[in-house]
Amino acid sequence: MDTRITRGNQVKSNRSRGSKAILAIGILMIFVFVSCSADADPGENNVQLGASLLEEDDQQGIAVETAQVSRGRLRSSIEGSGIIQGIQEVIIRPFTNGVIESVQFELGQEISSDDALVTLDDRVARLTWLQLSGEYQSALADLESQKNLYELGSLSLNQLNQIQARVDGLAAQVEQARDSLAYTSITSPIDGRIAEKADNLIPGDLVASGQQIARVVDLSRLRIELSLGQDQIFLVEENLPAAIRITSPRGTIEALGIVSAVAAGSDQRTGSWRVIVDFDNPDPQAIKAGMSARVSIESDLEPLRDLVPLSSLILNEDRADLFIADGEIARRIPVQVLDNYGELAAVLPLDPEVQLSGRRVLTSGLSRIQDGDKIAPGDNEIARN
C-alpha cells in the first residue's frame, strides 16, 4: 500500500475528530449560558433596571411638561344665546268693526307708517261724521245768537249754560265720528316689514275691533334677550360692549351691540336674570326677527388673578399645592384656589413672598415628583385667560 495515501487518510481523520470536539464544546457553553439565565431571579433584574432608570433620572432630571402662569381674568367675556327681536314691534288691530274694502300689503313687505294696509268701507262712518258736523255748526251759530240775548238780559245764565253744554257734546261726537272715519284706513304706527299677516283678509269680509291683522317689525335696530346665572350676572352691567354672531348657510354675520338693560331681580320661574343687548342690524335683508344668535359680552369687572391649568393642581382635602419650576428643580408651593372656569383656575399663594405670575408650573408627572427633585421640562404649553 502507498504510504502517502495512508498518511493522508490519517490527517483527514484527525481533522474530523477536531471539528467534532469544537462543536461539542460550543453546544456545552450555550447550554450552560441558558441554564444560568433561567436560574436568574426576574425581580432582581427588574430592580437592577429600575435602579438604572433612577440613576438616569438623577442625572438628566424627570421629564415633565410645564405651563406659564398668566395674570388675567377667568371670565373676560360672558357667553350667552338668545332670539333676535325687533326693538320696535307692533301688532296691527282695527279700532272699529267694519267690512274690508281692500287689502294693500303682503307678508315680508316693507312699509311706512303712513301706508294704508287695509281699507274698510267708510260710507256709514262718513255719513255719520257729515251729519254730526252739520249739527255742530248749527249749534255753534245758535250759541252766538243766544249770547247776544243773554247780554241784553233776555236769556238767563242757566239757559245759556244748557246751550253751551249741547255744543260741547256735539263737538265730542264730531271728534269721535272723525276718529271712526280715520279708523277705516288701517295703518302702522312705525316703519318696518310685515312679519305676520292674518289669514283670510278678503274684501267683503267683516273684521272686528281688536282683531289682529298683522305684525310689523322695525329691522333697522334689534335686540336679544339673554338669561344669565348668578356667576355671570355679577360681571354684567349696562353699557358693556357685546359681540353678536349669527350663523347661517351664507356664513357667519357679526355685529356690535351694547348691554341696554339688566334685570334688578331674577325670574321666579327659572332663577336666572334677564339681560337685554341692543344692536344695529348690519344686514336687514338677511337678519330677521326670530333668528337665534350667540352673544359675547366683554367684561373687565372680574379682578386680575394668577391663572394656572387645573392639571397643575394637587388637590387634598383641606389644601391645594402645585409645583413651580425653579430652574431645573421642582418646588412645591401651597396655594388657595379662588375660582375655576373651563380648564383654568385662579390661585393665590399662601406665602405672600411667592410670586407666581410669569413662573412655570408643572402639569405632568406630579405623582412621582417630590419637592426638590431635578426635572427636565419638555415642550411647553401656555395658560391663557
Short mmCIF file of C-alpha atoms in Angstrom, two decimals:
data_model
loop_
_atom_site.label_atom_id
_atom_site.label_comp_id
_atom_site.label_asym_id
_atom_site.label_seq_id
_atom_site.Cartn_x
_atom_site.Cartn_y
_atom_site.Cartn_z
CA MET A 1 0.00 0.00 0.00
CA ASP A 2 1.14 3.51 -0.75
CA THR A 3 2.35 5.19 2.48
CA ARG A 4 1.30 8.68 1.21
CA ILE A 5 -2.32 7.65 0.94
CA THR A 6 -2.30 6.19 4.43
CA ARG A 7 -0.86 9.36 5.95
CA GLY A 8 -3.42 11.49 4.09
CA ASN A 9 -6.30 9.48 5.45
CA GLN A 10 -4.92 9.78 8.96
CA VAL A 11 -4.66 13.57 8.61
CA LYS A 12 -8.30 13.81 7.43
CA SER A 13 -9.43 11.61 10.29
CA ASN A 14 -7.63 13.79 12.84
CA ARG A 15 -9.20 16.98 11.38
CA SER A 16 -12.69 15.44 11.56
CA ARG A 17 -12.26 14.49 15.20
CA GLY A 18 -11.04 18.03 16.00
CA SER A 19 -14.08 19.68 14.38
CA LYS A 20 -16.46 17.49 16.29
CA ALA A 21 -14.74 18.32 19.54
CA ILE A 22 -15.02 22.09 18.89
CA LEU A 23 -18.74 21.74 18.05
CA ALA A 24 -19.38 19.80 21.24
CA ILE A 25 -17.62 22.43 23.36
CA GLY A 26 -19.75 25.21 21.74
CA ILE A 27 -23.01 23.39 22.45
CA LEU A 28 -21.95 22.83 26.02
CA MET A 29 -21.21 26.56 26.50
CA ILE A 30 -24.66 27.54 25.11
CA PHE A 31 -26.36 25.07 27.44
CA VAL A 32 -24.52 26.47 30.45
CA PHE A 33 -25.46 30.11 29.47
CA VAL A 34 -29.14 29.26 29.08
CA SER A 35 -29.20 27.40 32.38
CA CYS A 36 -27.66 30.35 34.18
CA SER A 37 -30.15 32.75 32.63
CA ALA A 38 -33.10 30.53 33.60
CA ASP A 39 -31.86 30.34 37.20
CA ALA A 40 -31.63 34.18 37.50
CA ASP A 41 -34.30 35.99 39.65
CA PRO A 42 -36.65 38.17 37.45
CA GLY A 43 -37.29 40.52 40.37
CA GLU A 44 -33.60 41.12 40.76
CA ASN A 45 -33.40 42.01 37.05
CA ASN A 46 -36.27 44.48 37.43
CA VAL A 47 -34.65 46.07 40.46
CA GLN A 48 -31.46 46.48 38.52
CA LEU A 49 -33.41 48.03 35.62
CA GLY A 50 -35.29 50.43 37.96
CA ALA A 51 -32.08 51.43 39.64
CA SER A 52 -30.61 52.14 36.24
CA LEU A 53 -33.58 54.37 35.32
CA LEU A 54 -33.48 56.20 38.65
CA GLU A 55 -29.78 56.78 38.17
CA GLU A 56 -30.58 58.20 34.71
CA ASP A 57 -33.33 60.45 36.20
CA ASP A 58 -30.93 61.72 38.81
CA GLN A 59 -28.53 62.67 36.09
CA GLN A 60 -30.92 64.12 33.46
CA GLY A 61 -33.99 65.04 35.58
CA ILE A 62 -37.58 63.77 35.45
CA ALA A 63 -39.22 64.61 32.14
CA VAL A 64 -42.25 66.91 32.73
CA GLU A 65 -44.47 69.36 30.87
CA THR A 66 -44.95 72.90 32.12
CA ALA A 67 -47.28 75.86 31.66
CA GLN A 68 -46.62 79.54 32.16
CA VAL A 69 -48.69 81.29 34.83
CA SER A 70 -50.57 84.24 33.36
CA ARG A 71 -52.12 87.25 35.07
CA GLY A 72 -55.65 87.78 33.86
CA ARG A 73 -59.36 87.13 34.30
CA LEU A 74 -61.04 83.73 34.25
CA ARG A 75 -64.06 85.26 32.54
CA SER A 76 -63.06 88.17 30.32
CA SER A 77 -66.32 87.67 28.43
CA ILE A 78 -69.79 86.37 29.26
CA GLU A 79 -71.26 83.98 26.70
CA GLY A 80 -74.95 83.51 26.04
CA SER A 81 -77.52 82.95 23.32
CA GLY A 82 -80.98 84.22 22.59
CA ILE A 83 -83.63 85.02 20.00
CA ILE A 84 -83.44 88.21 17.95
CA GLN A 85 -86.35 90.60 18.37
CA GLY A 86 -87.16 93.99 16.99
CA ILE A 87 -86.80 96.86 19.43
CA GLN A 88 -89.95 98.24 17.82
CA GLU A 89 -92.62 95.63 17.08
CA VAL A 90 -96.34 96.34 16.84
CA ILE A 91 -99.49 94.29 16.40
CA ILE A 92 -101.89 95.91 13.93
CA ARG A 93 -105.54 95.79 15.00
CA PRO A 94 -108.59 97.75 13.78
CA PHE A 95 -110.18 100.11 16.31
CA THR A 96 -113.65 99.63 14.87
CA ASN A 97 -115.79 96.98 13.28
CA GLY A 98 -116.08 97.17 9.53
CA VAL A 99 -116.28 95.48 6.16
CA ILE A 100 -112.97 95.06 4.29
CA GLU A 101 -112.88 97.15 1.15
CA SER A 102 -109.25 96.46 0.12
CA VAL A 103 -106.05 94.78 1.41
CA GLN A 104 -102.87 96.58 0.40
CA PHE A 105 -99.97 94.64 1.92
CA GLU A 106 -98.21 91.29 1.70
CA LEU A 107 -96.07 89.19 4.03
CA GLY A 108 -92.49 90.50 4.20
CA GLN A 109 -93.35 93.81 2.54
CA GLU A 110 -91.50 96.94 3.66
CA ILE A 111 -93.96 99.63 4.72
CA SER A 112 -94.01 103.20 6.03
CA SER A 113 -96.08 104.47 8.92
CA ASP A 114 -98.43 106.41 6.62
CA ASP A 115 -99.17 103.47 4.27
CA ALA A 116 -102.74 102.10 4.39
CA LEU A 117 -102.62 98.36 4.97
CA VAL A 118 -106.35 97.64 5.00
CA THR A 119 -109.22 99.95 4.00
CA LEU A 120 -112.67 99.39 5.45
CA ASP A 121 -115.97 100.50 3.93
CA ASP A 122 -116.35 104.07 5.24
CA ARG A 123 -119.78 105.01 3.95
CA VAL A 124 -121.59 104.78 7.30
CA ALA A 125 -118.73 106.45 9.17
CA ARG A 126 -118.53 109.28 6.64
CA LEU A 127 -122.30 109.94 6.70
CA THR A 128 -122.27 109.97 10.50
CA TRP A 129 -119.40 112.42 10.57
CA LEU A 130 -121.02 114.72 7.99
CA GLN A 131 -124.34 114.71 9.85
CA LEU A 132 -122.80 115.46 13.23
CA SER A 133 -120.56 118.13 11.70
CA GLY A 134 -123.66 119.89 10.33
CA GLU A 135 -125.42 119.73 13.68
CA TYR A 136 -122.36 121.10 15.41
CA GLN A 137 -122.12 124.09 13.07
CA SER A 138 -125.80 124.89 13.63
CA ALA A 139 -125.37 124.63 17.38
CA LEU A 140 -122.40 127.00 17.25
CA ALA A 141 -124.47 129.59 15.34
CA ASP A 142 -127.30 129.24 17.82
CA LEU A 143 -124.91 129.68 20.73
CA GLU A 144 -123.64 133.00 19.32
CA SER A 145 -127.18 134.35 18.98
CA GLN A 146 -128.11 133.19 22.49
CA LYS A 147 -125.07 135.01 23.89
CA ASN A 148 -126.44 138.26 22.42
CA LEU A 149 -129.79 137.66 24.11
CA TYR A 150 -128.05 136.93 27.40
CA GLU A 151 -126.17 140.24 27.18
CA LEU A 152 -129.47 142.05 26.55
CA GLY A 153 -130.98 140.34 29.58
CA SER A 154 -133.46 138.27 27.57
CA LEU A 155 -131.82 134.95 28.47
CA SER A 156 -130.86 133.56 31.84
CA LEU A 157 -127.39 132.23 32.63
CA ASN A 158 -128.82 128.78 33.23
CA GLN A 159 -130.34 128.70 29.73
CA LEU A 160 -127.07 129.86 28.17
CA ASN A 161 -125.14 127.12 30.00
CA GLN A 162 -127.52 124.46 28.69
CA ILE A 163 -126.92 125.65 25.12
CA GLN A 164 -123.16 125.64 25.72
CA ALA A 165 -123.33 122.08 27.07
CA ARG A 166 -125.17 120.92 23.92
CA VAL A 167 -122.47 122.49 21.74
CA ASP A 168 -119.71 120.78 23.74
CA GLY A 169 -121.46 117.42 23.46
CA LEU A 170 -121.80 117.75 19.70
CA ALA A 171 -118.10 118.69 19.47
CA ALA A 172 -117.18 115.45 21.23
CA GLN A 173 -119.44 113.44 18.93
CA VAL A 174 -117.91 115.06 15.86
CA GLU A 175 -114.42 114.19 17.13
CA GLN A 176 -115.45 110.59 17.73
CA ALA A 177 -117.04 110.36 14.29
CA ARG A 178 -113.86 111.80 12.74
CA ASP A 179 -111.80 109.10 14.53
CA SER A 180 -114.18 106.38 13.35
CA LEU A 181 -113.78 107.61 9.80
CA ALA A 182 -109.98 107.67 10.18
CA TYR A 183 -110.02 104.14 11.58
CA THR A 184 -111.42 102.82 8.30
CA SER A 185 -107.89 103.25 6.90
CA ILE A 186 -105.70 100.87 8.99
CA THR A 187 -102.03 101.91 9.15
CA SER A 188 -98.91 101.02 11.15
CA PRO A 189 -97.50 103.42 13.76
CA ILE A 190 -93.92 102.52 12.76
CA ASP A 191 -91.87 101.88 9.64
CA GLY A 192 -90.83 98.27 9.16
CA ARG A 193 -91.56 94.97 7.49
CA ILE A 194 -94.59 92.70 7.72
CA ALA A 195 -93.61 89.78 9.96
CA GLU A 196 -97.11 88.25 10.17
CA LYS A 197 -100.28 88.58 8.13
CA ALA A 198 -103.67 87.27 9.22
CA ASP A 199 -105.28 84.62 7.06
CA ASN A 200 -108.46 85.23 5.07
CA LEU A 201 -108.27 89.00 4.80
CA ILE A 202 -110.69 89.11 1.90
CA PRO A 203 -112.56 92.19 0.62
CA GLY A 204 -116.19 91.95 1.64
CA ASP A 205 -115.48 90.10 4.90
CA LEU A 206 -116.13 91.67 8.26
CA VAL A 207 -113.32 92.45 10.72
CA ALA A 208 -113.92 93.06 14.39
CA SER A 209 -112.41 95.72 16.60
CA GLY A 210 -109.23 94.34 18.24
CA GLN A 211 -108.76 91.51 15.74
CA GLN A 212 -105.07 91.01 14.81
CA ILE A 213 -104.45 91.53 11.13
CA ALA A 214 -100.65 91.95 11.01
CA ARG A 215 -97.38 92.25 12.95
CA VAL A 216 -94.81 94.83 11.88
CA VAL A 217 -91.13 94.73 12.90
CA ASP A 218 -88.58 97.51 12.51
CA LEU A 219 -85.47 95.58 11.42
CA SER A 220 -83.09 98.54 11.48
CA ARG A 221 -82.35 98.07 15.18
CA LEU A 222 -82.70 94.77 17.00
CA ARG A 223 -82.31 93.28 20.46
CA ILE A 224 -81.51 89.94 22.07
CA GLU A 225 -82.72 88.83 25.48
CA LEU A 226 -80.32 86.64 27.47
CA SER A 227 -80.86 84.58 30.62
CA LEU A 228 -77.75 84.58 32.81
CA GLY A 229 -76.89 82.75 36.02
CA GLN A 230 -75.64 84.19 39.29
CA ASP A 231 -71.92 83.76 38.49
CA GLN A 232 -72.42 85.60 35.21
CA ILE A 233 -74.71 88.41 36.36
CA PHE A 234 -72.02 89.70 38.77
CA LEU A 235 -69.88 90.54 35.73
CA VAL A 236 -72.53 92.32 33.65
CA GLU A 237 -73.71 95.92 33.79
CA GLU A 238 -75.33 98.40 31.42
CA ASN A 239 -73.30 99.90 28.54
CA LEU A 240 -70.82 97.00 28.32
CA PRO A 241 -69.90 96.16 24.69
CA ALA A 242 -71.17 92.93 23.17
CA ALA A 243 -70.27 90.93 20.06
CA ILE A 244 -73.17 89.25 18.22
CA ARG A 245 -72.69 86.27 15.91
CA ILE A 246 -75.42 84.86 13.67
CA THR A 247 -74.53 81.62 11.91
CA SER A 248 -76.18 80.94 8.56
CA PRO A 249 -75.55 78.84 5.44
CA ARG A 250 -74.26 82.06 3.87
CA GLY A 251 -71.62 82.35 6.56
CA THR A 252 -71.30 84.00 9.95
CA ILE A 253 -72.73 87.51 10.25
CA GLU A 254 -71.24 89.64 13.01
CA ALA A 255 -72.47 92.80 14.67
CA LEU A 256 -71.53 95.02 17.59
CA GLY A 257 -74.02 95.77 20.32
CA ILE A 258 -74.33 97.14 23.84
CA VAL A 259 -75.98 95.98 27.06
CA SER A 260 -79.03 98.22 27.36
CA ALA A 261 -80.76 96.72 30.43
CA VAL A 262 -80.03 94.34 33.32
CA ALA A 263 -82.88 92.96 35.42
CA ALA A 264 -82.95 94.06 39.06
CA GLY A 265 -84.28 90.64 40.12
CA SER A 266 -84.27 87.08 38.91
CA ASP A 267 -87.08 85.34 37.11
CA GLN A 268 -89.07 83.49 39.77
CA ARG A 269 -89.67 80.57 37.42
CA THR A 270 -86.10 79.98 36.21
CA GLY A 271 -83.93 81.73 38.79
CA SER A 272 -81.98 83.48 36.02
CA TRP A 273 -81.57 87.19 35.27
CA ARG A 274 -82.73 88.89 32.06
CA VAL A 275 -80.15 90.92 30.17
CA ILE A 276 -81.04 92.94 27.05
CA VAL A 277 -78.47 93.56 24.30
CA ASP A 278 -79.33 96.05 21.52
CA PHE A 279 -77.54 96.36 18.17
CA ASP A 280 -77.88 97.92 14.73
CA ASN A 281 -78.79 95.40 12.04
CA PRO A 282 -75.78 95.11 9.67
CA ASP A 283 -77.81 93.23 7.02
CA PRO A 284 -81.60 93.79 7.19
CA GLN A 285 -82.12 91.63 4.11
CA ALA A 286 -80.57 88.62 5.86
CA ILE A 287 -81.12 89.10 9.61
CA LYS A 288 -84.74 88.88 10.72
CA ALA A 289 -86.65 88.70 13.97
CA GLY A 290 -86.89 85.22 15.44
CA MET A 291 -83.37 84.09 14.46
CA SER A 292 -81.02 82.78 17.14
CA ALA A 293 -77.67 84.41 17.87
CA ARG A 294 -74.64 83.98 20.11
CA VAL A 295 -73.64 86.92 22.28
CA SER A 296 -70.29 87.59 23.94
CA ILE A 297 -70.33 90.45 26.47
CA GLU A 298 -66.88 91.91 27.11
CA SER A 299 -66.35 92.48 30.84
CA ASP A 300 -63.47 93.81 32.91
CA LEU A 301 -65.34 93.65 36.23
CA GLU A 302 -63.60 90.48 37.43
CA PRO A 303 -60.29 91.19 39.24
CA LEU A 304 -56.94 90.18 37.75
CA ARG A 305 -55.56 86.97 39.26
CA ASP A 306 -52.85 84.34 38.73
CA LEU A 307 -54.23 81.72 36.34
CA VAL A 308 -52.95 78.14 36.15
CA PRO A 309 -54.21 74.99 34.37
CA LEU A 310 -56.35 72.71 36.51
CA SER A 311 -53.93 69.91 35.57
CA SER A 312 -51.18 71.62 37.60
CA LEU A 313 -53.07 71.43 40.91
CA ILE A 314 -52.59 68.75 43.54
CA LEU A 315 -55.85 68.77 45.48
CA ASN A 316 -56.08 67.47 49.03
CA GLU A 317 -58.95 67.55 51.49
CA ASP A 318 -58.12 70.93 53.01
CA ARG A 319 -55.49 72.43 50.72
CA ALA A 320 -54.05 72.58 47.23
CA ASP A 321 -50.46 72.56 46.02
CA LEU A 322 -48.59 72.99 42.78
CA PHE A 323 -45.01 72.58 41.61
CA ILE A 324 -43.13 75.51 40.12
CA ALA A 325 -40.03 75.04 38.01
CA ASP A 326 -37.15 76.76 39.82
CA GLY A 327 -34.57 76.30 37.10
CA GLU A 328 -34.16 72.52 36.92
CA ILE A 329 -35.59 71.97 40.41
CA ALA A 330 -39.26 71.36 41.28
CA ARG A 331 -40.53 73.43 44.22
CA ARG A 332 -43.86 72.55 45.89
CA ILE A 333 -45.99 75.62 46.69
CA PRO A 334 -49.24 75.63 48.75
CA VAL A 335 -51.97 77.80 47.19
CA GLN A 336 -55.58 78.83 47.72
CA VAL A 337 -57.92 78.09 44.81
CA LEU A 338 -60.08 81.21 44.46
CA ASP A 339 -62.20 80.15 41.49
CA ASN A 340 -62.12 77.94 38.41
CA TYR A 341 -63.67 78.15 34.97
CA GLY A 342 -63.14 75.87 31.98
CA GLU A 343 -59.61 74.42 32.14
CA LEU A 344 -58.14 77.21 34.29
CA ALA A 345 -58.11 78.08 37.98
CA ALA A 346 -57.40 81.35 39.77
CA VAL A 347 -54.99 80.77 42.66
CA LEU A 348 -53.31 82.75 45.44
CA PRO A 349 -50.03 81.58 47.03
CA LEU A 350 -50.34 81.10 50.79
CA ASP A 351 -46.86 82.52 51.16
CA PRO A 352 -47.14 86.25 50.33
CA GLU A 353 -43.46 86.26 49.34
CA VAL A 354 -44.08 83.88 46.44
CA GLN A 355 -44.75 85.49 43.06
CA LEU A 356 -46.42 83.17 40.53
CA SER A 357 -47.07 85.45 37.57
CA GLY A 358 -44.62 84.64 34.77
CA ARG A 359 -43.35 81.47 36.51
CA ARG A 360 -43.81 77.99 35.10
CA VAL A 361 -45.86 75.30 36.79
CA LEU A 362 -45.62 71.55 36.21
CA THR A 363 -48.61 69.93 34.52
CA SER A 364 -47.42 66.29 34.28
CA GLY A 365 -45.62 63.71 36.39
CA LEU A 366 -46.97 65.23 39.62
CA SER A 367 -47.49 61.88 41.35
CA ARG A 368 -43.83 60.84 41.09
CA ILE A 369 -42.18 64.17 41.90
CA GLN A 370 -41.00 65.30 45.33
CA ASP A 371 -40.09 68.78 46.46
CA GLY A 372 -36.53 69.44 45.33
CA ASP A 373 -36.43 66.81 42.56
CA LYS A 374 -34.45 67.56 39.45
CA ILE A 375 -36.67 67.97 36.35
CA ALA A 376 -36.26 68.15 32.60
CA PRO A 377 -39.03 70.32 31.12
CA GLY A 378 -40.30 69.22 27.73
CA ASP A 379 -42.50 71.05 25.23
CA ASN A 380 -44.30 73.88 26.98
CA GLU A 381 -47.94 74.84 26.96
CA ILE A 382 -49.14 78.30 27.94
CA ALA A 383 -52.02 79.02 30.31
CA ARG A 384 -54.28 81.64 28.75
CA ASN A 385 -57.06 83.67 30.28
#
